[in-house]
């Protein structure tokens, strides 16, 4: 005699909810792209935006204290080392707890975010609308993209004791780098915010794609999982 029992469906593997779990990050990534475009138009292409952005940068760069110390500590090589260290930790975490697509996702996000930043920086023209400001476009910040992308690499990595240990200090470090490049006069505030939006967009897009890919590779689910128990048949 064969007895078939149907277990309640798991909300995380429900065929109705699984597409939503993949589409939600993609929708959020689209929102980040839209926000970055709006910020670029406002801060780079308008006179009022350029003036406000420039004043914020000068206000922070002229301050002493912590801001001044951060400005003195900023070096491009130090930021690169910070970013590569975080990405390496993320890859090691993915090796400690293997999850399909984790390592390619981390690399695609980090490389894609930085290539996007460099492409936008070279393609976006900055009109000379105010006096005393450099006409060279610096939106979004490459330094801030490295820092934000490094933290996002840890977020994409499978959760392990290693990521739990390194993520908080990495987030603090990325924040200090973002403030430091403004205080050093390397970048305007909008450059740093734009870099964070670029990194967030890539992180959310990769998250959504990986979820959809993992769903498509999982066994079909008809709304519940079937368990079969076998008992010897008896003649009646």
mmCIF file with all atom_site columns, N, CA and C in Angstrom, residues 154-217:
data_model
loop_
_atom_site.group_PDB
_atom_site.id
_atom_site.type_symbol
_atom_site.label_atom_id
_atom_site.label_alt_id
_atom_site.label_comp_id
_atom_site.label_asym_id
_atom_site.label_entity_id
_atom_site.label_seq_id
_atom_site.pdbx_PDB_ins_code
_atom_site.Cartn_x
_atom_site.Cartn_y
_atom_site.Cartn_z
_atom_site.occupancy
_atom_site.B_iso_or_equiv
_atom_site.pdbx_formal_charge
_atom_site.auth_seq_id
_atom_site.auth_comp_id
_atom_site.auth_asym_id
_atom_site.auth_atom_id
_atom_site.pdbx_PDB_model_num
ATOM 1   N N  . UNK A 1 154 ? 30.511 42.185 0.088   1.00 0.00 ? 154 UNK A N  1
ATOM 2   C CA . UNK A 1 154 ? 30.280 41.455 1.334   1.00 0.00 ? 154 UNK A CA 1
ATOM 3   C C  . UNK A 1 154 ? 28.802 41.164 1.537   1.00 0.00 ? 154 UNK A C  1
ATOM 4   N N  . UNK A 1 155 ? 27.952 42.072 1.087   1.00 0.00 ? 155 UNK A N  1
ATOM 5   C CA . UNK A 1 155 ? 26.508 41.840 1.196   1.00 0.00 ? 155 UNK A CA 1
ATOM 6   C C  . UNK A 1 155 ? 26.046 40.717 0.272   1.00 0.00 ? 155 UNK A C  1
ATOM 7   N N  . UNK A 1 156 ? 26.684 40.596 -0.877  1.00 0.00 ? 156 UNK A N  1
ATOM 8   C CA . UNK A 1 156 ? 26.314 39.534 -1.821  1.00 0.00 ? 156 UNK A CA 1
ATOM 9   C C  . UNK A 1 156 ? 26.855 38.170 -1.402  1.00 0.00 ? 156 UNK A C  1
ATOM 10  N N  . UNK A 1 157 ? 27.903 38.167 -0.593  1.00 0.00 ? 157 UNK A N  1
ATOM 11  C CA . UNK A 1 157 ? 28.500 36.904 -0.176  1.00 0.00 ? 157 UNK A CA 1
ATOM 12  C C  . UNK A 1 157 ? 27.545 36.144 0.747   1.00 0.00 ? 157 UNK A C  1
ATOM 13  N N  . UNK A 1 158 ? 27.583 34.808 0.711   1.00 0.00 ? 158 UNK A N  1
ATOM 14  C CA . UNK A 1 158 ? 26.748 34.028 1.633   1.00 0.00 ? 158 UNK A CA 1
ATOM 15  C C  . UNK A 1 158 ? 27.097 34.382 3.072   1.00 0.00 ? 158 UNK A C  1
ATOM 16  N N  . UNK A 1 159 ? 26.104 34.497 3.950   1.00 0.00 ? 159 UNK A N  1
ATOM 17  C CA . UNK A 1 159 ? 26.376 34.877 5.341   1.00 0.00 ? 159 UNK A CA 1
ATOM 18  C C  . UNK A 1 159 ? 27.211 33.817 6.066   1.00 0.00 ? 159 UNK A C  1
ATOM 19  N N  . UNK A 1 160 ? 28.333 34.223 6.594   1.00 0.00 ? 160 UNK A N  1
ATOM 20  C CA . UNK A 1 160 ? 29.200 33.345 7.376   1.00 0.00 ? 160 UNK A CA 1
ATOM 21  C C  . UNK A 1 160 ? 29.737 34.158 8.557   1.00 0.00 ? 160 UNK A C  1
ATOM 22  N N  . UNK A 1 161 ? 30.458 33.485 9.435   1.00 0.00 ? 161 UNK A N  1
ATOM 23  C CA . UNK A 1 161 ? 31.085 34.207 10.547  1.00 0.00 ? 161 UNK A CA 1
ATOM 24  C C  . UNK A 1 161 ? 32.068 35.246 10.022  1.00 0.00 ? 161 UNK A C  1
ATOM 25  N N  . UNK A 1 162 ? 32.667 34.982 8.859   1.00 0.00 ? 162 UNK A N  1
ATOM 26  C CA . UNK A 1 162 ? 33.651 35.902 8.304   1.00 0.00 ? 162 UNK A CA 1
ATOM 27  C C  . UNK A 1 162 ? 33.001 37.197 7.830   1.00 0.00 ? 162 UNK A C  1
ATOM 28  N N  . UNK A 1 163 ? 31.877 37.088 7.118   1.00 0.00 ? 163 UNK A N  1
ATOM 29  C CA . UNK A 1 163 ? 31.196 38.306 6.666   1.00 0.00 ? 163 UNK A CA 1
ATOM 30  C C  . UNK A 1 163 ? 30.591 39.068 7.851   1.00 0.00 ? 163 UNK A C  1
ATOM 31  N N  . UNK A 1 164 ? 30.091 38.341 8.849   1.00 0.00 ? 164 UNK A N  1
ATOM 32  C CA . UNK A 1 164 ? 29.541 39.009 10.043  1.00 0.00 ? 164 UNK A CA 1
ATOM 33  C C  . UNK A 1 164 ? 30.624 39.801 10.765  1.00 0.00 ? 164 UNK A C  1
ATOM 34  N N  . UNK A 1 165 ? 31.847 39.294 10.703  1.00 0.00 ? 165 UNK A N  1
ATOM 35  C CA . UNK A 1 165 ? 32.959 39.950 11.389  1.00 0.00 ? 165 UNK A CA 1
ATOM 36  C C  . UNK A 1 165 ? 33.472 41.162 10.624  1.00 0.00 ? 165 UNK A C  1
ATOM 37  N N  . UNK A 1 166 ? 33.454 41.099 9.304   1.00 0.00 ? 166 UNK A N  1
ATOM 38  C CA . UNK A 1 166 ? 34.087 42.148 8.492   1.00 0.00 ? 166 UNK A CA 1
ATOM 39  C C  . UNK A 1 166 ? 33.111 43.200 7.956   1.00 0.00 ? 166 UNK A C  1
ATOM 40  N N  . UNK A 1 167 ? 31.825 42.859 7.855   1.00 0.00 ? 167 UNK A N  1
ATOM 41  C CA . UNK A 1 167 ? 30.883 43.799 7.243   1.00 0.00 ? 167 UNK A CA 1
ATOM 42  C C  . UNK A 1 167 ? 30.740 45.113 8.024   1.00 0.00 ? 167 UNK A C  1
ATOM 43  N N  . UNK A 1 168 ? 30.557 45.092 9.352   1.00 0.00 ? 168 UNK A N  1
ATOM 44  C CA . UNK A 1 168 ? 30.411 46.381 10.066  1.00 0.00 ? 168 UNK A CA 1
ATOM 45  C C  . UNK A 1 168 ? 31.615 47.307 9.905   1.00 0.00 ? 168 UNK A C  1
ATOM 46  N N  . UNK A 1 169 ? 32.860 46.832 10.146  1.00 0.00 ? 169 UNK A N  1
ATOM 47  C CA . UNK A 1 169 ? 33.984 47.763 9.943   1.00 0.00 ? 169 UNK A CA 1
ATOM 48  C C  . UNK A 1 169 ? 34.146 48.197 8.488   1.00 0.00 ? 169 UNK A C  1
ATOM 49  N N  . UNK A 1 170 ? 33.783 47.320 7.547   1.00 0.00 ? 170 UNK A N  1
ATOM 50  C CA . UNK A 1 170 ? 33.871 47.702 6.135   1.00 0.00 ? 170 UNK A CA 1
ATOM 51  C C  . UNK A 1 170 ? 32.878 48.818 5.819   1.00 0.00 ? 170 UNK A C  1
ATOM 52  N N  . UNK A 1 171 ? 31.675 48.727 6.374   1.00 0.00 ? 171 UNK A N  1
ATOM 53  C CA . UNK A 1 171 ? 30.674 49.779 6.151   1.00 0.00 ? 171 UNK A CA 1
ATOM 54  C C  . UNK A 1 171 ? 31.140 51.105 6.736   1.00 0.00 ? 171 UNK A C  1
ATOM 55  N N  . UNK A 1 172 ? 31.742 51.046 7.922   1.00 0.00 ? 172 UNK A N  1
ATOM 56  C CA . UNK A 1 172 ? 32.282 52.271 8.527   1.00 0.00 ? 172 UNK A CA 1
ATOM 57  C C  . UNK A 1 172 ? 33.414 52.826 7.668   1.00 0.00 ? 172 UNK A C  1
ATOM 58  N N  . UNK A 1 173 ? 34.280 51.941 7.185   1.00 0.00 ? 173 UNK A N  1
ATOM 59  C CA . UNK A 1 173 ? 35.388 52.391 6.342   1.00 0.00 ? 173 UNK A CA 1
ATOM 60  C C  . UNK A 1 173 ? 34.912 53.046 5.061   1.00 0.00 ? 173 UNK A C  1
ATOM 61  N N  . UNK A 1 174 ? 33.889 52.463 4.417   1.00 0.00 ? 174 UNK A N  1
ATOM 62  C CA . UNK A 1 174 ? 33.360 53.054 3.188   1.00 0.00 ? 174 UNK A CA 1
ATOM 63  C C  . UNK A 1 174 ? 32.750 54.423 3.455   1.00 0.00 ? 174 UNK A C  1
ATOM 64  N N  . UNK A 1 175 ? 32.084 54.562 4.596   1.00 0.00 ? 175 UNK A N  1
ATOM 65  C CA . UNK A 1 175 ? 31.503 55.865 4.953   1.00 0.00 ? 175 UNK A CA 1
ATOM 66  C C  . UNK A 1 175 ? 32.594 56.912 5.154   1.00 0.00 ? 175 UNK A C  1
ATOM 67  N N  . UNK A 1 176 ? 33.648 56.523 5.850   1.00 0.00 ? 176 UNK A N  1
ATOM 68  C CA . UNK A 1 176 ? 34.753 57.460 6.087   1.00 0.00 ? 176 UNK A CA 1
ATOM 69  C C  . UNK A 1 176 ? 35.443 57.838 4.773   1.00 0.00 ? 176 UNK A C  1
ATOM 70  N N  . UNK A 1 177 ? 35.549 56.883 3.863   1.00 0.00 ? 177 UNK A N  1
ATOM 71  C CA . UNK A 1 177 ? 36.140 57.201 2.546   1.00 0.00 ? 177 UNK A CA 1
ATOM 72  C C  . UNK A 1 177 ? 35.257 58.191 1.799   1.00 0.00 ? 177 UNK A C  1
ATOM 73  N N  . UNK A 1 178 ? 33.934 57.975 1.854   1.00 0.00 ? 178 UNK A N  1
ATOM 74  C CA . UNK A 1 178 ? 33.021 58.893 1.182   1.00 0.00 ? 178 UNK A CA 1
ATOM 75  C C  . UNK A 1 178 ? 33.137 60.313 1.706   1.00 0.00 ? 178 UNK A C  1
ATOM 76  N N  . UNK A 1 179 ? 33.239 60.442 3.024   1.00 0.00 ? 179 UNK A N  1
ATOM 77  C CA . UNK A 1 179 ? 33.408 61.779 3.625   1.00 0.00 ? 179 UNK A CA 1
ATOM 78  C C  . UNK A 1 179 ? 34.795 62.327 3.319   1.00 0.00 ? 179 UNK A C  1
ATOM 79  N N  . UNK A 1 180 ? 35.785 61.442 3.353   1.00 0.00 ? 180 UNK A N  1
ATOM 80  C CA . UNK A 1 180 ? 37.161 61.878 3.162   1.00 0.00 ? 180 UNK A CA 1
ATOM 81  C C  . UNK A 1 180 ? 37.437 62.436 1.784   1.00 0.00 ? 180 UNK A C  1
ATOM 82  N N  . UNK A 1 181 ? 36.886 61.815 0.739   1.00 0.00 ? 181 UNK A N  1
ATOM 83  C CA . UNK A 1 181 ? 37.161 62.316 -0.613  1.00 0.00 ? 181 UNK A CA 1
ATOM 84  C C  . UNK A 1 181 ? 36.498 63.677 -0.843  1.00 0.00 ? 181 UNK A C  1
ATOM 85  N N  . UNK A 1 182 ? 35.422 63.941 -0.103  1.00 0.00 ? 182 UNK A N  1
ATOM 86  C CA . UNK A 1 182 ? 34.806 65.278 -0.194  1.00 0.00 ? 182 UNK A CA 1
ATOM 87  C C  . UNK A 1 182 ? 35.654 66.290 0.565   1.00 0.00 ? 182 UNK A C  1
ATOM 88  N N  . UNK A 1 183 ? 36.074 65.901 1.781   1.00 0.00 ? 183 UNK A N  1
ATOM 89  C CA . UNK A 1 183 ? 36.886 66.810 2.596   1.00 0.00 ? 183 UNK A CA 1
ATOM 90  C C  . UNK A 1 183 ? 38.221 67.126 1.936   1.00 0.00 ? 183 UNK A C  1
ATOM 91  N N  . UNK A 1 184 ? 38.745 66.152 1.182   1.00 0.00 ? 184 UNK A N  1
ATOM 92  C CA . UNK A 1 184 ? 40.023 66.381 0.489   1.00 0.00 ? 184 UNK A CA 1
ATOM 93  C C  . UNK A 1 184 ? 39.861 67.207 -0.775  1.00 0.00 ? 184 UNK A C  1
ATOM 94  N N  . UNK A 1 185 ? 38.623 67.491 -1.151  1.00 0.00 ? 185 UNK A N  1
ATOM 95  C CA . UNK A 1 185 ? 38.376 68.269 -2.356  1.00 0.00 ? 185 UNK A CA 1
ATOM 96  C C  . UNK A 1 185 ? 38.476 67.460 -3.638  1.00 0.00 ? 185 UNK A C  1
ATOM 97  N N  . UNK A 1 186 ? 38.479 66.131 -3.507  1.00 0.00 ? 186 UNK A N  1
ATOM 98  C CA . UNK A 1 186 ? 38.551 65.288 -4.698  1.00 0.00 ? 186 UNK A CA 1
ATOM 99  C C  . UNK A 1 186 ? 37.211 65.196 -5.411  1.00 0.00 ? 186 UNK A C  1
ATOM 100 N N  . UNK A 1 187 ? 36.152 65.215 -4.618  1.00 0.00 ? 187 UNK A N  1
ATOM 101 C CA . UNK A 1 187 ? 34.821 65.002 -5.182  1.00 0.00 ? 187 UNK A CA 1
ATOM 102 C C  . UNK A 1 187 ? 33.786 65.870 -4.486  1.00 0.00 ? 187 UNK A C  1
ATOM 103 N N  . UNK A 1 188 ? 32.718 66.137 -5.215  1.00 0.00 ? 188 UNK A N  1
ATOM 104 C CA . UNK A 1 188 ? 31.572 66.831 -4.652  1.00 0.00 ? 188 UNK A CA 1
ATOM 105 C C  . UNK A 1 188 ? 30.649 65.806 -3.994  1.00 0.00 ? 188 UNK A C  1
ATOM 106 N N  . UNK A 1 189 ? 29.769 66.257 -3.082  1.00 0.00 ? 189 UNK A N  1
ATOM 107 C CA . UNK A 1 189 ? 28.862 65.308 -2.411  1.00 0.00 ? 189 UNK A CA 1
ATOM 108 C C  . UNK A 1 189 ? 28.011 64.487 -3.373  1.00 0.00 ? 189 UNK A C  1
ATOM 109 N N  . UNK A 1 190 ? 27.540 65.102 -4.465  1.00 0.00 ? 190 UNK A N  1
ATOM 110 C CA . UNK A 1 190 ? 26.709 64.359 -5.411  1.00 0.00 ? 190 UNK A CA 1
ATOM 111 C C  . UNK A 1 190 ? 27.494 63.229 -6.076  1.00 0.00 ? 190 UNK A C  1
ATOM 112 N N  . UNK A 1 191 ? 28.808 63.409 -6.218  1.00 0.00 ? 191 UNK A N  1
ATOM 113 C CA . UNK A 1 191 ? 29.636 62.352 -6.810  1.00 0.00 ? 191 UNK A CA 1
ATOM 114 C C  . UNK A 1 191 ? 29.598 61.094 -5.941  1.00 0.00 ? 191 UNK A C  1
ATOM 115 N N  . UNK A 1 192 ? 29.670 61.293 -4.633  1.00 0.00 ? 192 UNK A N  1
ATOM 116 C CA . UNK A 1 192 ? 29.687 60.170 -3.699  1.00 0.00 ? 192 UNK A CA 1
ATOM 117 C C  . UNK A 1 192 ? 28.321 59.494 -3.652  1.00 0.00 ? 192 UNK A C  1
ATOM 118 N N  . UNK A 1 193 ? 27.265 60.309 -3.606  1.00 0.00 ? 193 UNK A N  1
ATOM 119 C CA . UNK A 1 193 ? 25.918 59.724 -3.596  1.00 0.00 ? 193 UNK A CA 1
ATOM 120 C C  . UNK A 1 193 ? 25.654 58.973 -4.894  1.00 0.00 ? 193 UNK A C  1
ATOM 121 N N  . UNK A 1 194 ? 26.088 59.550 -6.010  1.00 0.00 ? 194 UNK A N  1
ATOM 122 C CA . UNK A 1 194 ? 25.920 58.876 -7.294  1.00 0.00 ? 194 UNK A CA 1
ATOM 123 C C  . UNK A 1 194 ? 26.653 57.544 -7.333  1.00 0.00 ? 194 UNK A C  1
ATOM 124 N N  . UNK A 1 195 ? 27.852 57.495 -6.761  1.00 0.00 ? 195 UNK A N  1
ATOM 125 C CA . UNK A 1 195 ? 28.609 56.244 -6.712  1.00 0.00 ? 195 UNK A CA 1
ATOM 126 C C  . UNK A 1 195 ? 27.876 55.195 -5.886  1.00 0.00 ? 195 UNK A C  1
ATOM 127 N N  . UNK A 1 196 ? 27.309 55.615 -4.763  1.00 0.00 ? 196 UNK A N  1
ATOM 128 C CA . UNK A 1 196 ? 26.554 54.674 -3.932  1.00 0.00 ? 196 UNK A CA 1
ATOM 129 C C  . UNK A 1 196 ? 25.345 54.123 -4.683  1.00 0.00 ? 196 UNK A C  1
ATOM 130 N N  . UNK A 1 197 ? 24.687 54.968 -5.473  1.00 0.00 ? 197 UNK A N  1
ATOM 131 C CA . UNK A 1 197 ? 23.534 54.515 -6.251  1.00 0.00 ? 197 UNK A CA 1
ATOM 132 C C  . UNK A 1 197 ? 23.956 53.537 -7.350  1.00 0.00 ? 197 UNK A C  1
ATOM 133 N N  . UNK A 1 198 ? 25.097 53.780 -7.970  1.00 0.00 ? 198 UNK A N  1
ATOM 134 C CA . UNK A 1 198 ? 25.597 52.859 -9.000  1.00 0.00 ? 198 UNK A CA 1
ATOM 135 C C  . UNK A 1 198 ? 25.879 51.491 -8.388  1.00 0.00 ? 198 UNK A C  1
ATOM 136 N N  . UNK A 1 199 ? 26.578 51.477 -7.251  1.00 0.00 ? 199 UNK A N  1
ATOM 137 C CA . UNK A 1 199 ? 26.899 50.210 -6.594  1.00 0.00 ? 199 UNK A CA 1
ATOM 138 C C  . UNK A 1 199 ? 25.634 49.496 -6.134  1.00 0.00 ? 199 UNK A C  1
ATOM 139 N N  . UNK A 1 200 ? 24.686 50.255 -5.595  1.00 0.00 ? 200 UNK A N  1
ATOM 140 C CA . UNK A 1 200 ? 23.432 49.649 -5.145  1.00 0.00 ? 200 UNK A CA 1
ATOM 141 C C  . UNK A 1 200 ? 22.642 49.066 -6.310  1.00 0.00 ? 200 UNK A C  1
ATOM 142 N N  . UNK A 1 201 ? 22.619 49.783 -7.439  1.00 0.00 ? 201 UNK A N  1
ATOM 143 C CA . UNK A 1 201 ? 21.881 49.299 -8.610  1.00 0.00 ? 201 UNK A CA 1
ATOM 144 C C  . UNK A 1 201 ? 22.454 47.971 -9.098  1.00 0.00 ? 201 UNK A C  1
ATOM 145 N N  . UNK A 1 202 ? 23.770 47.883 -9.186  1.00 0.00 ? 202 UNK A N  1
ATOM 146 C CA . UNK A 1 202 ? 24.397 46.637 -9.636  1.00 0.00 ? 202 UNK A CA 1
ATOM 147 C C  . UNK A 1 202 ? 24.172 45.506 -8.637  1.00 0.00 ? 202 UNK A C  1
ATOM 148 N N  . UNK A 1 203 ? 24.242 45.827 -7.351  1.00 0.00 ? 203 UNK A N  1
ATOM 149 C CA . UNK A 1 203 ? 24.030 44.799 -6.323  1.00 0.00 ? 203 UNK A CA 1
ATOM 150 C C  . UNK A 1 203 ? 22.614 44.248 -6.391  1.00 0.00 ? 203 UNK A C  1
ATOM 151 N N  . UNK A 1 204 ? 21.644 45.119 -6.515  1.00 0.00 ? 204 UNK A N  1
ATOM 152 C CA . UNK A 1 204 ? 20.247 44.678 -6.584  1.00 0.00 ? 204 UNK A CA 1
ATOM 153 C C  . UNK A 1 204 ? 19.974 43.920 -7.878  1.00 0.00 ? 204 UNK A C  1
ATOM 154 N N  . UNK A 1 205 ? 20.551 44.385 -8.977  1.00 0.00 ? 205 UNK A N  1
ATOM 155 C CA . UNK A 1 205 ? 20.344 43.693 -10.256 1.00 0.00 ? 205 UNK A CA 1
ATOM 156 C C  . UNK A 1 205 ? 20.924 42.278 -10.212 1.00 0.00 ? 205 UNK A C  1
ATOM 157 N N  . UNK A 1 206 ? 22.135 42.155 -9.678  1.00 0.00 ? 206 UNK A N  1
ATOM 158 C CA . UNK A 1 206 ? 22.750 40.823 -9.573  1.00 0.00 ? 206 UNK A CA 1
ATOM 159 C C  . UNK A 1 206 ? 21.952 39.936 -8.641  1.00 0.00 ? 206 UNK A C  1
ATOM 160 N N  . UNK A 1 207 ? 21.475 40.501 -7.536  1.00 0.00 ? 207 UNK A N  1
ATOM 161 C CA . UNK A 1 207 ? 20.656 39.724 -6.600  1.00 0.00 ? 207 UNK A CA 1
ATOM 162 C C  . UNK A 1 207 ? 19.401 39.195 -7.283  1.00 0.00 ? 207 UNK A C  1
ATOM 163 N N  . UNK A 1 208 ? 18.722 40.052 -8.043  1.00 0.00 ? 208 UNK A N  1
ATOM 164 C CA . UNK A 1 208 ? 17.513 39.624 -8.734  1.00 0.00 ? 208 UNK A CA 1
ATOM 165 C C  . UNK A 1 208 ? 17.782 38.559 -9.779  1.00 0.00 ? 208 UNK A C  1
ATOM 166 N N  . UNK A 1 209 ? 18.841 38.732 -10.552 1.00 0.00 ? 209 UNK A N  1
ATOM 167 C CA . UNK A 1 209 ? 19.174 37.753 -11.590 1.00 0.00 ? 209 UNK A CA 1
ATOM 168 C C  . UNK A 1 209 ? 19.531 36.403 -10.968 1.00 0.00 ? 209 UNK A C  1
ATOM 169 N N  . UNK A 1 210 ? 20.299 36.418 -9.889  1.00 0.00 ? 210 UNK A N  1
ATOM 170 C CA . UNK A 1 210 ? 20.679 35.165 -9.235  1.00 0.00 ? 210 UNK A CA 1
ATOM 171 C C  . UNK A 1 210 ? 19.464 34.445 -8.659  1.00 0.00 ? 210 UNK A C  1
ATOM 172 N N  . UNK A 1 211 ? 18.542 35.206 -8.098  1.00 0.00 ? 211 UNK A N  1
ATOM 173 C CA . UNK A 1 211 ? 17.336 34.573 -7.553  1.00 0.00 ? 211 UNK A CA 1
ATOM 174 C C  . UNK A 1 211 ? 16.506 33.931 -8.655  1.00 0.00 ? 211 UNK A C  1
ATOM 175 N N  . UNK A 1 212 ? 16.363 34.629 -9.758  1.00 0.00 ? 212 UNK A N  1
ATOM 176 C CA . UNK A 1 212 ? 15.596 34.066 -10.868 1.00 0.00 ? 212 UNK A CA 1
ATOM 177 C C  . UNK A 1 212 ? 16.308 32.847 -11.457 1.00 0.00 ? 212 UNK A C  1
ATOM 178 N N  . UNK A 1 213 ? 17.640 32.917 -11.536 1.00 0.00 ? 213 UNK A N  1
ATOM 179 C CA . UNK A 1 213 ? 18.390 31.789 -12.087 1.00 0.00 ? 213 UNK A CA 1
ATOM 180 C C  . UNK A 1 213 ? 18.293 30.571 -11.181 1.00 0.00 ? 213 UNK A C  1
ATOM 181 N N  . UNK A 1 214 ? 18.376 30.803 -9.882  1.00 0.00 ? 214 UNK A N  1
ATOM 182 C CA . UNK A 1 214 ? 18.270 29.682 -8.956  1.00 0.00 ? 214 UNK A CA 1
ATOM 183 C C  . UNK A 1 214 ? 16.878 29.083 -8.969  1.00 0.00 ? 214 UNK A C  1
ATOM 184 N N  . UNK A 1 215 ? 15.874 29.936 -9.176  1.00 0.00 ? 215 UNK A N  1
ATOM 185 C CA . UNK A 1 215 ? 14.503 29.439 -9.263  1.00 0.00 ? 215 UNK A CA 1
ATOM 186 C C  . UNK A 1 215 ? 14.320 28.581 -10.498 1.00 0.00 ? 215 UNK A C  1
ATOM 187 N N  . UNK A 1 216 ? 14.852 29.055 -11.629 1.00 0.00 ? 216 UNK A N  1
ATOM 188 C CA . UNK A 1 216 ? 14.680 28.296 -12.869 1.00 0.00 ? 216 UNK A CA 1
ATOM 189 C C  . UNK A 1 216 ? 15.428 26.972 -12.828 1.00 0.00 ? 216 UNK A C  1
ATOM 190 N N  . UNK A 1 217 ? 16.459 26.900 -12.001 1.00 0.00 ? 217 UNK A N  1
ATOM 191 C CA . UNK A 1 217 ? 17.215 25.664 -11.911 1.00 0.00 ? 217 UNK A CA 1
ATOM 192 C C  . UNK A 1 217 ? 16.723 24.718 -10.846 1.00 0.00 ? 217 UNK A C  1
#
